[in-house]
mmCIF file of C-alpha atoms in Angstrom:
data_model
loop_
_atom_site.group_PDB
_atom_site.id
_atom_site.type_symbol
_atom_site.label_atom_id
_atom_site.label_comp_id
_atom_site.label_asym_id
_atom_site.label_seq_id
_atom_site.Cartn_x
_atom_site.Cartn_y
_atom_site.Cartn_z
ATOM 1 C CA MET A 148 -0.091 0.103 -0.023
ATOM 2 C CA LYS A 149 2.877 2.567 0.804
ATOM 3 C CA SER A 150 4.511 1.301 -2.317
ATOM 4 C CA CYS A 151 1.861 2.389 -4.061
ATOM 5 C CA LEU A 152 1.133 5.739 -2.527
ATOM 6 C CA ARG A 153 4.417 6.392 -3.140
ATOM 7 C CA LEU A 154 4.146 5.764 -6.669
ATOM 8 C CA LEU A 155 0.638 7.790 -6.973
ATOM 9 C CA LEU A 156 3.011 10.708 -5.626
ATOM 10 C CA LEU A 157 5.578 10.974 -7.627
ATOM 11 C CA SER A 158 3.322 10.562 -10.887
ATOM 12 C CA LEU A 159 1.314 13.572 -9.581
ATOM 13 C CA ALA A 160 4.566 15.524 -8.826
ATOM 14 C CA LEU A 161 5.816 14.316 -12.363
ATOM 15 C CA LEU A 162 2.810 16.044 -13.969
ATOM 16 C CA ALA A 163 3.117 19.194 -12.182
ATOM 17 C CA ALA A 164 6.685 19.467 -13.227
ATOM 18 C CA GLY A 165 5.397 18.697 -16.942
ATOM 19 C CA CYS A 166 3.154 21.254 -16.598
ATOM 20 C CA HIS A 167 5.624 24.234 -16.139
ATOM 21 C CA ARG A 168 8.871 22.496 -17.527
ATOM 22 C CA ASP A 169 9.037 24.972 -20.841
ATOM 23 C CA LEU A 170 7.897 28.126 -18.655
ATOM 24 C CA ASP A 171 10.545 30.803 -16.997
ATOM 25 C CA PRO A 172 10.131 31.510 -13.482
ATOM 26 C CA VAL A 173 7.650 34.136 -12.786
ATOM 27 C CA ALA A 174 9.368 37.559 -13.557
ATOM 28 C CA PHE A 175 8.559 40.533 -10.911
ATOM 29 C CA HIS A 176 9.165 43.673 -13.009
ATOM 30 C CA ALA A 177 10.163 46.606 -10.478
ATOM 31 C CA ASP A 178 9.204 49.117 -12.878
ATOM 32 C CA GLY A 179 7.833 50.096 -16.545
ATOM 33 C CA ARG A 180 5.419 48.134 -18.255
ATOM 34 C CA PRO A 181 6.259 44.796 -19.979
ATOM 35 C CA PRO A 182 4.943 44.936 -23.784
ATOM 36 C CA HIS A 183 3.245 41.002 -22.842
ATOM 37 C CA LEU A 184 1.881 39.252 -20.622
ATOM 38 C CA SER A 185 4.123 36.198 -21.338
ATOM 39 C CA ASP A 186 6.874 38.524 -20.011
ATOM 40 C CA TRP A 187 5.472 38.239 -16.345
ATOM 41 C CA HIS A 188 5.516 34.438 -16.930
ATOM 42 C CA VAL A 189 2.338 33.899 -14.639
ATOM 43 C CA VAL A 190 0.169 32.119 -16.960
ATOM 44 C CA GLU A 191 0.912 31.205 -20.478
ATOM 45 C CA VAL A 192 -0.697 29.604 -23.305
ATOM 46 C CA ARG A 193 0.902 25.764 -23.820
ATOM 47 C CA GLY A 194 -0.739 23.228 -25.627
ATOM 48 C CA GLY A 195 -4.134 24.576 -26.109
ATOM 49 C CA LYS A 196 -4.490 25.572 -22.370
ATOM 50 C CA LEU A 197 -3.511 28.663 -20.483
ATOM 51 C CA VAL A 198 -1.577 27.453 -18.022
ATOM 52 C CA LEU A 199 -0.387 28.705 -14.137
ATOM 53 C CA ASN A 200 2.922 28.600 -13.477
ATOM 54 C CA GLN A 201 4.379 27.126 -10.490
ATOM 55 C CA GLY A 202 3.851 28.834 -7.159
ATOM 56 C CA VAL A 203 1.163 30.696 -9.100
ATOM 57 C CA VAL A 204 -2.051 29.591 -6.821
ATOM 58 C CA PRO A 205 -5.695 30.369 -8.287
ATOM 59 C CA TYR A 206 -8.508 31.640 -6.469
ATOM 60 C CA ASP A 207 -12.124 32.773 -6.383
ATOM 61 C CA LEU A 208 -15.071 34.886 -4.346
ATOM 62 C CA ASN A 209 -17.822 33.609 -2.730
ATOM 63 C CA THR A 210 -19.944 36.655 -4.783
ATOM 64 C CA PRO A 211 -17.860 38.057 -7.747
ATOM 65 C CA LEU A 212 -17.673 41.519 -9.134
ATOM 66 C CA PHE A 213 -20.308 41.095 -12.450
ATOM 67 C CA THR A 214 -18.337 42.231 -15.862
ATOM 68 C CA ASP A 215 -20.461 41.431 -18.731
ATOM 69 C CA TYR A 216 -21.259 37.668 -17.695
ATOM 70 C CA ALA A 217 -17.339 37.265 -18.330
ATOM 71 C CA HIS A 218 -15.820 34.147 -16.187
ATOM 72 C CA LYS A 219 -12.340 35.070 -14.597
ATOM 73 C CA LEU A 220 -9.769 33.213 -13.787
ATOM 74 C CA ARG A 221 -7.919 34.778 -10.685
ATOM 75 C CA THR A 222 -4.327 34.043 -9.750
ATOM 76 C CA VAL A 223 -1.651 35.218 -6.990
ATOM 77 C CA TRP A 224 1.733 34.872 -6.439
ATOM 78 C CA MET A 225 4.538 36.297 -4.046
ATOM 79 C CA PRO A 226 8.317 35.797 -4.081
ATOM 80 C CA LYS A 227 9.955 33.502 -1.475
ATOM 81 C CA GLY A 228 10.050 33.860 1.761
ATOM 82 C CA VAL A 229 7.422 36.529 2.189
ATOM 83 C CA SER A 230 3.400 36.074 2.787
ATOM 84 C CA ALA A 231 0.233 38.464 3.029
ATOM 85 C CA LYS A 232 -0.846 39.390 6.628
ATOM 86 C CA TYR A 233 -4.185 38.519 7.279
ATOM 87 C CA ASP A 234 -6.867 41.646 8.073
ATOM 88 C CA PRO A 235 -10.646 40.711 9.213
ATOM 89 C CA THR A 236 -12.011 42.963 7.463
ATOM 90 C CA ASP A 237 -10.026 44.947 5.153
ATOM 91 C CA THR A 238 -7.351 43.383 2.124
ATOM 92 C CA PHE A 239 -4.826 41.515 3.016
ATOM 93 C CA ASP A 240 -1.123 43.046 3.233
ATOM 94 C CA PHE A 241 0.792 41.673 0.856
ATOM 95 C CA PRO A 242 4.547 41.615 0.453
ATOM 96 C CA VAL A 243 6.623 44.306 -2.353
ATOM 97 C CA GLY A 244 6.874 41.337 -5.050
ATOM 98 C CA THR A 245 3.288 40.305 -5.154
ATOM 99 C CA ILE A 246 1.865 39.391 -8.600
ATOM 100 C CA ILE A 247 -2.195 39.571 -8.674
ATOM 101 C CA SER A 248 -3.884 38.434 -11.874
ATOM 102 C CA LYS A 249 -7.187 38.136 -13.452
ATOM 103 C CA THR A 250 -8.385 36.599 -16.990
ATOM 104 C CA PHE A 251 -11.086 37.500 -18.229
ATOM 105 C CA TYR A 252 -13.259 34.897 -20.433
ATOM 106 C CA TYR A 253 -16.112 33.745 -22.463
ATOM 107 C CA PRO A 254 -17.080 29.973 -22.688
ATOM 108 C CA ARG A 255 -17.358 29.380 -26.592
ATOM 109 C CA SER A 256 -20.963 29.852 -27.916
ATOM 110 C CA GLY A 257 -20.655 26.711 -30.013
ATOM 111 C CA THR A 258 -21.945 29.136 -33.379
ATOM 112 C CA GLY A 259 -19.011 28.995 -34.840
ATOM 113 C CA LYS A 260 -18.001 32.802 -35.064
ATOM 114 C CA PHE A 261 -15.623 34.466 -32.651
ATOM 115 C CA SER A 262 -17.438 37.014 -31.568
ATOM 116 C CA ASP A 263 -20.510 35.141 -30.303
ATOM 117 C CA VAL A 264 -19.728 34.156 -26.699
ATOM 118 C CA ALA A 265 -22.135 32.405 -24.194
ATOM 119 C CA ARG A 266 -24.421 34.065 -21.415
ATOM 120 C CA THR A 267 -23.791 31.230 -19.213
ATOM 121 C CA TYR A 268 -23.337 30.579 -15.215
ATOM 122 C CA ASP A 269 -21.574 26.890 -16.076
ATOM 123 C CA SER A 270 -18.061 26.667 -15.658
ATOM 124 C CA SER A 271 -17.402 23.147 -15.808
ATOM 125 C CA HIS A 272 -16.404 23.056 -19.153
ATOM 126 C CA ASP A 273 -13.675 25.958 -18.701
ATOM 127 C CA PHE A 274 -10.774 24.446 -16.896
ATOM 128 C CA ALA A 275 -8.012 21.951 -17.843
ATOM 129 C CA GLY A 276 -6.496 21.700 -14.477
ATOM 130 C CA GLU A 277 -5.784 24.672 -12.235
ATOM 131 C CA GLY A 278 -6.084 26.309 -16.053
ATOM 132 C CA LEU A 279 -8.060 26.528 -18.811
ATOM 133 C CA ASP A 280 -8.818 24.857 -22.117
ATOM 134 C CA LEU A 281 -8.828 27.303 -24.898
ATOM 135 C CA ALA A 282 -10.809 24.999 -27.029
ATOM 136 C CA ASN A 283 -14.121 25.665 -24.824
ATOM 137 C CA VAL A 284 -12.913 29.218 -24.261
ATOM 138 C CA HIS A 285 -12.578 32.380 -25.379
ATOM 139 C CA LEU A 286 -9.948 34.710 -23.524
ATOM 140 C CA ILE A 287 -10.649 38.457 -23.377
ATOM 141 C CA GLU A 288 -8.272 40.629 -20.853
ATOM 142 C CA THR A 289 -5.779 39.806 -18.653
ATOM 143 C CA ARG A 290 -4.928 42.862 -15.663
ATOM 144 C CA ILE A 291 -1.995 42.280 -13.984
ATOM 145 C CA LEU A 292 -1.907 44.274 -9.911
ATOM 146 C CA VAL A 293 1.668 44.348 -8.806
ATOM 147 C CA HIS A 294 3.196 45.612 -5.299
ATOM 148 C CA ARG A 295 5.583 47.628 -6.123
ATOM 149 C CA GLU A 296 7.925 49.737 -3.847
ATOM 150 C CA SER A 297 6.370 52.780 -4.633
ATOM 151 C CA GLY A 298 2.791 51.202 -4.535
ATOM 152 C CA TRP A 299 0.579 48.835 -6.302
ATOM 153 C CA ALA A 300 0.004 49.326 -10.440
ATOM 154 C CA ALA A 301 -2.664 48.414 -12.357
ATOM 155 C CA ILE A 302 -1.476 46.511 -16.027
ATOM 156 C CA PRO A 303 -3.876 45.721 -18.452
ATOM 157 C CA TYR A 304 -3.391 43.258 -21.688
ATOM 158 C CA VAL A 305 -5.444 42.511 -24.267
ATOM 159 C CA TRP A 306 -5.430 38.821 -25.862
ATOM 160 C CA LYS A 307 -4.779 38.285 -29.175
ATOM 161 C CA ASP A 308 -7.233 37.180 -31.574
ATOM 162 C CA ASP A 309 -5.215 33.967 -32.604
ATOM 163 C CA GLN A 310 -5.175 33.297 -28.289
ATOM 164 C CA SER A 311 -1.282 33.015 -28.384
ATOM 165 C CA ASP A 312 -0.572 36.034 -26.015
ATOM 166 C CA ALA A 313 -1.848 39.530 -24.435
ATOM 167 C CA GLU A 314 -0.596 42.410 -25.297
ATOM 168 C CA LEU A 315 0.112 45.764 -23.035
ATOM 169 C CA ALA A 316 -3.596 48.070 -23.510
ATOM 170 C CA ARG A 317 -2.559 50.683 -21.044
ATOM 171 C CA THR A 318 -5.502 52.923 -23.024
ATOM 172 C CA GLY A 319 -7.677 50.271 -22.892
ATOM 173 C CA ALA A 320 -9.807 48.680 -26.162
ATOM 174 C CA VAL A 321 -13.608 48.281 -26.774
ATOM 175 C CA ILE A 322 -14.255 45.119 -28.235
ATOM 176 C CA PRO A 323 -17.455 44.218 -29.853
ATOM 177 C CA LEU A 324 -19.269 40.808 -28.784
ATOM 178 C CA THR A 325 -22.363 39.001 -28.660
ATOM 179 C CA LEU A 326 -23.702 37.384 -25.646
ATOM 180 C CA VAL A 327 -25.713 34.137 -27.062
ATOM 181 C CA ALA A 328 -27.804 32.892 -24.476
ATOM 182 C CA ASP A 329 -28.551 28.673 -23.588
ATOM 183 C CA ASN A 330 -32.481 29.769 -25.645
ATOM 184 C CA ALA A 331 -30.342 30.905 -28.582
ATOM 185 C CA ASP A 332 -31.138 35.242 -27.700
ATOM 186 C CA ARG A 333 -28.787 37.174 -28.860
ATOM 187 C CA GLU A 334 -27.456 40.658 -27.342
ATOM 188 C CA ASP A 335 -24.525 42.710 -28.935
ATOM 189 C CA PHE A 336 -22.256 45.158 -26.644
ATOM 190 C CA ASN A 337 -19.284 46.094 -26.583
ATOM 191 C CA TYR A 338 -17.120 44.557 -23.957
ATOM 192 C CA VAL A 339 -14.622 47.906 -22.791
ATOM 193 C CA VAL A 340 -11.306 47.093 -21.618
ATOM 194 C CA PRO A 341 -10.212 50.052 -18.968
ATOM 195 C CA ASP A 342 -7.301 51.869 -19.178
ATOM 196 C CA GLU A 343 -4.834 52.461 -16.881
ATOM 197 C CA SER A 344 -6.519 55.339 -14.776
ATOM 198 C CA GLN A 345 -9.944 53.667 -14.954
ATOM 199 C CA CYS A 346 -8.239 50.642 -13.222
ATOM 200 C CA SER A 347 -6.953 52.815 -10.906
ATOM 201 C CA SER A 348 -9.914 54.876 -9.918
ATOM 202 C CA CYS A 349 -12.059 51.839 -8.521
ATOM 203 C CA HIS A 350 -8.856 50.238 -6.911
ATOM 204 C CA ALA A 351 -8.406 53.130 -4.988
ATOM 205 C CA GLN A 352 -10.011 52.522 -2.046
ATOM 206 C CA ASP A 353 -8.803 55.858 0.280
ATOM 207 C CA TRP A 354 -9.642 58.695 -2.349
ATOM 208 C CA VAL A 355 -8.070 60.649 -0.492
ATOM 209 C CA THR A 356 -4.498 58.920 -0.811
ATOM 210 C CA ARG A 357 -5.842 57.659 -4.140
ATOM 211 C CA LYS A 358 -3.544 54.790 -3.385
ATOM 212 C CA ILE A 359 -4.756 51.749 -5.435
ATOM 213 C CA HIS A 360 -5.311 48.163 -3.629
ATOM 214 C CA PRO A 361 -6.494 44.797 -4.483
ATOM 215 C CA ILE A 362 -10.380 44.362 -4.263
ATOM 216 C CA GLY A 363 -11.209 41.031 -3.783
ATOM 217 C CA PRO A 364 -8.777 39.442 -1.695
ATOM 218 C CA LYS A 365 -10.280 39.807 1.456
ATOM 219 C CA ALA A 366 -11.368 37.174 4.283
ATOM 220 C CA ARG A 367 -15.023 37.509 3.835
ATOM 221 C CA HIS A 368 -14.724 36.928 0.248
ATOM 222 C CA LEU A 369 -12.069 34.138 0.253
ATOM 223 C CA ASN A 370 -13.555 32.103 2.909
ATOM 224 C CA ARG A 371 -14.439 29.308 0.740
ATOM 225 C CA ASP A 372 -13.217 26.053 -1.012
ATOM 226 C CA TYR A 373 -11.365 25.522 -4.179
ATOM 227 C CA HIS A 374 -10.878 22.626 -6.359
ATOM 228 C CA TYR A 375 -7.270 22.320 -6.533
ATOM 229 C CA ALA A 376 -4.877 20.443 -8.832
ATOM 230 C CA THR A 377 -4.164 18.363 -5.275
ATOM 231 C CA GLY A 378 -8.382 18.515 -4.465
ATOM 232 C CA GLU A 379 -10.979 20.406 -2.816
ATOM 233 C CA GLU A 380 -9.729 23.011 0.350
ATOM 234 C CA ASN A 381 -10.870 26.029 1.844
ATOM 235 C CA GLN A 382 -8.403 29.088 0.071
ATOM 236 C CA LEU A 383 -7.567 30.334 3.342
ATOM 237 C CA ALA A 384 -6.134 27.145 4.522
ATOM 238 C CA HIS A 385 -4.894 26.463 1.586
ATOM 239 C CA LEU A 386 -3.157 30.017 1.385
ATOM 240 C CA MET A 387 -1.484 29.524 4.794
ATOM 241 C CA LYS A 388 -0.469 26.302 4.285
ATOM 242 C CA ALA A 389 1.330 27.928 1.092
ATOM 243 C CA GLY A 390 3.410 30.226 2.794
ATOM 244 C CA TYR A 391 1.344 32.900 1.363
ATOM 245 C CA LEU A 392 -0.887 34.310 4.500
ATOM 246 C CA ALA A 393 0.140 34.147 7.833
ATOM 247 C CA GLY A 394 -1.854 35.054 10.796
ATOM 248 C CA ALA A 395 -5.248 33.506 9.730
ATOM 249 C CA PRO A 396 -7.272 31.868 11.917
ATOM 250 C CA GLU A 397 -9.131 28.408 10.975
ATOM 251 C CA PRO A 398 -11.707 29.294 8.046
ATOM 252 C CA GLY A 399 -14.461 28.545 10.904
ATOM 253 C CA GLN A 400 -13.675 31.464 12.931
ATOM 254 C CA ALA A 401 -12.909 33.926 10.073
ATOM 255 C CA PRO A 402 -15.550 35.881 8.159
ATOM 256 C CA ARG A 403 -17.288 35.110 5.173
ATOM 257 C CA ASN A 404 -19.705 36.719 2.533
ATOM 258 C CA ALA A 405 -22.783 34.669 0.780
ATOM 259 C CA ASN A 406 -22.407 33.051 -2.683
ATOM 260 C CA TRP A 407 -25.121 35.769 -4.341
ATOM 261 C CA MET A 408 -26.494 32.195 -6.540
ATOM 262 C CA ASP A 409 -26.942 30.336 -3.382
ATOM 263 C CA GLU A 410 -30.528 30.090 -2.594
ATOM 264 C CA GLN A 411 -29.962 28.264 1.221
ATOM 265 C CA ALA A 412 -28.495 31.774 2.140
ATOM 266 C CA SER A 413 -30.828 34.003 3.063
ATOM 267 C CA LEU A 414 -31.807 36.743 0.991
ATOM 268 C CA ASP A 415 -30.504 39.444 2.752
ATOM 269 C CA ALA A 416 -26.968 37.657 2.804
ATOM 270 C CA ARG A 417 -26.911 37.138 -0.759
ATOM 271 C CA ALA A 418 -28.076 40.860 -1.721
ATOM 272 C CA ARG A 419 -25.415 42.405 0.965
ATOM 273 C CA ALA A 420 -22.801 39.784 -0.834
ATOM 274 C CA TYR A 421 -23.805 41.547 -4.006
ATOM 275 C CA LEU A 422 -23.615 44.804 -3.078
ATOM 276 C CA ASP A 423 -20.319 44.753 -1.513
ATOM 277 C CA ILE A 424 -18.482 43.133 -4.163
ATOM 278 C CA ASN A 425 -20.058 45.576 -6.992
ATOM 279 C CA CYS A 426 -20.655 48.757 -5.258
ATOM 280 C CA GLY A 427 -18.751 48.980 -1.698
ATOM 281 C CA HIS A 428 -15.474 49.712 -2.914
ATOM 282 C CA CYS A 429 -16.539 52.808 -3.960
ATOM 283 C CA HIS A 430 -19.493 53.655 -1.602
ATOM 284 C CA ASN A 431 -17.834 53.527 1.376
ATOM 285 C CA PRO A 432 -16.561 56.515 4.256
ATOM 286 C CA LYS A 433 -13.343 56.512 2.212
ATOM 287 C CA GLY A 434 -14.198 55.589 -1.489
ATOM 288 C CA ALA A 435 -14.598 57.575 -4.404
ATOM 289 C CA ALA A 436 -18.508 57.857 -3.690
ATOM 290 C CA ASN A 437 -17.633 58.852 0.251
ATOM 291 C CA THR A 438 -19.899 62.389 -0.645
ATOM 292 C CA THR A 439 -22.852 59.922 -1.522
ATOM 293 C CA GLY A 440 -23.484 59.327 2.193
ATOM 294 C CA LEU A 441 -24.454 55.895 0.947
ATOM 295 C CA THR A 442 -22.435 53.122 1.957
ATOM 296 C CA LEU A 443 -22.946 49.438 0.515
ATOM 297 C CA ASP A 444 -20.234 47.778 2.079
ATOM 298 C CA VAL A 445 -21.316 44.329 4.319
ATOM 299 C CA SER A 446 -20.232 46.024 7.744
ATOM 300 C CA VAL A 447 -23.155 49.216 7.554
ATOM 301 C CA PRO A 448 -26.106 48.622 9.543
ATOM 302 C CA GLU A 449 -29.383 48.320 7.289
ATOM 303 C CA ASP A 450 -30.382 52.303 8.058
ATOM 304 C CA ARG A 451 -30.338 55.869 6.446
ATOM 305 C CA HIS A 452 -26.693 54.949 5.731
ATOM 306 C CA LEU A 453 -27.099 51.872 3.634
ATOM 307 C CA GLY A 454 -29.964 54.115 1.496
ATOM 308 C CA VAL A 455 -32.712 52.953 3.404
ATOM 309 C CA CYS A 456 -35.483 56.015 3.074
ATOM 310 C CA LYS A 457 -32.140 58.537 1.965
ATOM 311 C CA PRO A 458 -32.869 61.448 -0.753
ATOM 312 C CA PRO A 459 -29.687 61.290 -3.172
ATOM 313 C CA VAL A 460 -27.191 63.607 -2.996
ATOM 314 C CA ALA A 461 -25.892 64.539 -6.272
ATOM 315 C CA ALA A 462 -27.395 61.849 -8.579
ATOM 316 C CA GLY A 463 -28.830 64.122 -11.614
ATOM 317 C CA ARG A 464 -30.925 61.949 -14.090
ATOM 318 C CA GLY A 465 -29.710 58.766 -12.441
ATOM 319 C CA THR A 466 -32.169 59.327 -9.826
ATOM 320 C CA GLY A 467 -35.238 58.364 -12.292
ATOM 321 C CA ASP A 468 -37.244 60.892 -10.379
ATOM 322 C CA HIS A 469 -37.318 58.488 -7.577
ATOM 323 C CA LEU A 470 -36.923 60.185 -4.046
ATOM 324 C CA PHE A 471 -35.281 57.680 -2.128
ATOM 325 C CA ASP A 472 -32.297 54.998 -3.112
ATOM 326 C CA ILE A 473 -34.045 52.357 -1.354
ATOM 327 C CA VAL A 474 -38.304 52.350 -0.764
ATOM 328 C CA PRO A 475 -38.688 49.290 1.564
ATOM 329 C CA GLY A 476 -41.279 47.138 -0.020
ATOM 330 C CA LEU A 477 -41.414 48.790 -3.280
ATOM 331 C CA PRO A 478 -38.218 48.359 -5.530
ATOM 332 C CA GLU A 479 -39.799 50.137 -8.411
ATOM 333 C CA ASP A 480 -39.823 53.488 -6.780
ATOM 334 C CA SER A 481 -36.502 52.652 -5.599
ATOM 335 C CA ILE A 482 -33.124 54.498 -6.920
ATOM 336 C CA LEU A 483 -30.928 51.396 -6.390
ATOM 337 C CA PRO A 484 -32.356 49.347 -8.601
ATOM 338 C CA TYR A 485 -33.216 51.843 -11.438
ATOM 339 C CA ARG A 486 -29.724 52.931 -11.709
ATOM 340 C CA MET A 487 -28.550 48.931 -11.638
ATOM 341 C CA ASP A 488 -31.307 47.962 -14.269
ATOM 342 C CA SER A 489 -29.640 51.095 -16.528
ATOM 343 C CA ALA A 490 -26.924 50.857 -19.305
ATOM 344 C CA ASP A 491 -27.051 54.112 -19.730
ATOM 345 C CA PRO A 492 -23.642 56.049 -19.567
ATOM 346 C CA GLY A 493 -25.454 58.987 -17.333
ATOM 347 C CA VAL A 494 -27.646 57.213 -15.453
ATOM 348 C CA MET A 495 -26.211 53.088 -15.120
ATOM 349 C CA MET A 496 -24.234 52.106 -11.555
ATOM 350 C CA PRO A 497 -21.585 50.783 -11.322
ATOM 351 C CA GLU A 498 -20.381 53.518 -13.652
ATOM 352 C CA LEU A 499 -17.215 50.915 -15.034
ATOM 353 C CA GLY A 500 -16.711 48.523 -15.582
ATOM 354 C CA ARG A 501 -19.848 46.568 -17.486
ATOM 355 C CA SER A 502 -21.930 47.697 -20.719
ATOM 356 C CA THR A 503 -24.588 45.328 -20.134
ATOM 357 C CA VAL A 504 -27.531 45.175 -17.742
ATOM 358 C CA HIS A 505 -27.143 42.368 -14.782
ATOM 359 C CA ARG A 506 -30.512 40.843 -15.281
ATOM 360 C CA GLU A 507 -30.094 38.229 -12.253
ATOM 361 C CA GLY A 508 -28.241 40.828 -9.988
ATOM 362 C CA VAL A 509 -30.665 43.447 -10.434
ATOM 363 C CA ALA A 510 -33.501 40.816 -9.521
ATOM 364 C CA LEU A 511 -31.970 39.888 -6.536
ATOM 365 C CA ILE A 512 -31.465 43.444 -5.373
ATOM 366 C CA LYS A 513 -35.114 43.651 -6.462
ATOM 367 C CA ALA A 514 -36.515 40.846 -4.235
ATOM 368 C CA TRP A 515 -34.313 42.318 -1.299
ATOM 369 C CA ILE A 516 -35.660 45.655 -1.513
ATOM 370 C CA ALA A 517 -39.874 43.954 -1.890
ATOM 371 C CA ALA A 518 -38.734 42.123 1.436
ATOM 372 C CA GLN A 519 -38.126 44.941 3.460
ATOM 373 C CA SER A 520 -40.854 46.653 5.782
ATOM 374 C CA GLY A 521 -41.778 50.179 6.627
ATOM 375 C CA GLY A 522 -42.045 53.148 4.376
ATOM 376 C CA CYS A 523 -40.580 56.312 3.404
ATOM 377 C CA VAL A 524 -42.071 59.867 4.321
ATOM 378 C CA ALA A 525 -41.110 62.617 1.810
ATOM 379 C CA ILE A 526 -40.096 66.085 3.251
ATOM 380 C CA HIS A 527 -40.697 68.740 0.711
#
């Protein structure tokens, strides 16, 4: 039995080594903007697959940010001998040298047209090991967040049509695509790759210092299981084991946001998690929307700070002539879902990061507001 186990472990080690044998080591660029994604050697195309380099750890969020129905592969890499410091509420304190990547892609639609992409939540055919199977997915962009001595830098790359590599896109890009639903319904839209300044505006969680930080790597977003090459494991525990995280408690003692699609969770938990990741990075006391008086991260109580019976401050025509951000029991009278349900640049929220309406997300927030009791009194 022991000899069989040793043989199995050796086979797995050889398989893992085979995945990385033709990849140069991950390259930390202390300055500048490398012209190709492959210059970082974090994720690269090999043999019809997008593979992760040695030491590159994938992760996912309990509830992800919506980006035009795109699927996302997130990774983190750190130099040897350093680790991130755990924080129960804020983004982990990542050391200089950390490289975070996020690759945006779509499952192929099956129509045979390159610009047709599937509008689906099914990711069962996306992966090849911990990487992506290019026979089944269409790569769009990869964003790099790198922690340098001067702070974090956001660098966008757009994938070439032949899917061989991604090229630097400092000024962003507009990519015409068509979402194809399971019932063959089609929706044309322009996928917008943000430029560097737009990346920075979303990632500047403190609008006073304007310093940018990662948004997703917080305990409440990462406290979930992930299917690694070695098997299913809690992400916080896995990062601790890999030496990438220090000071984290047992997963059961760490905060955890709900999965917005998990109908076993409460409606309130799902809605608050959705608003937290999609809106909370701007709508918080230090964020870009701090002057609005509307706080949408998960920590705020359900009162006027969350928008309940709160008049808008400077929404302009974004109010839709509604009087309050949230009117308990009346989603059609509330500004919040009105702005979420628009793709008009002068109305929509969030202002960046999408060109389409997240129908299921809007339905969730409307159901959450409809379930609230009470009412608002207009003051004239």
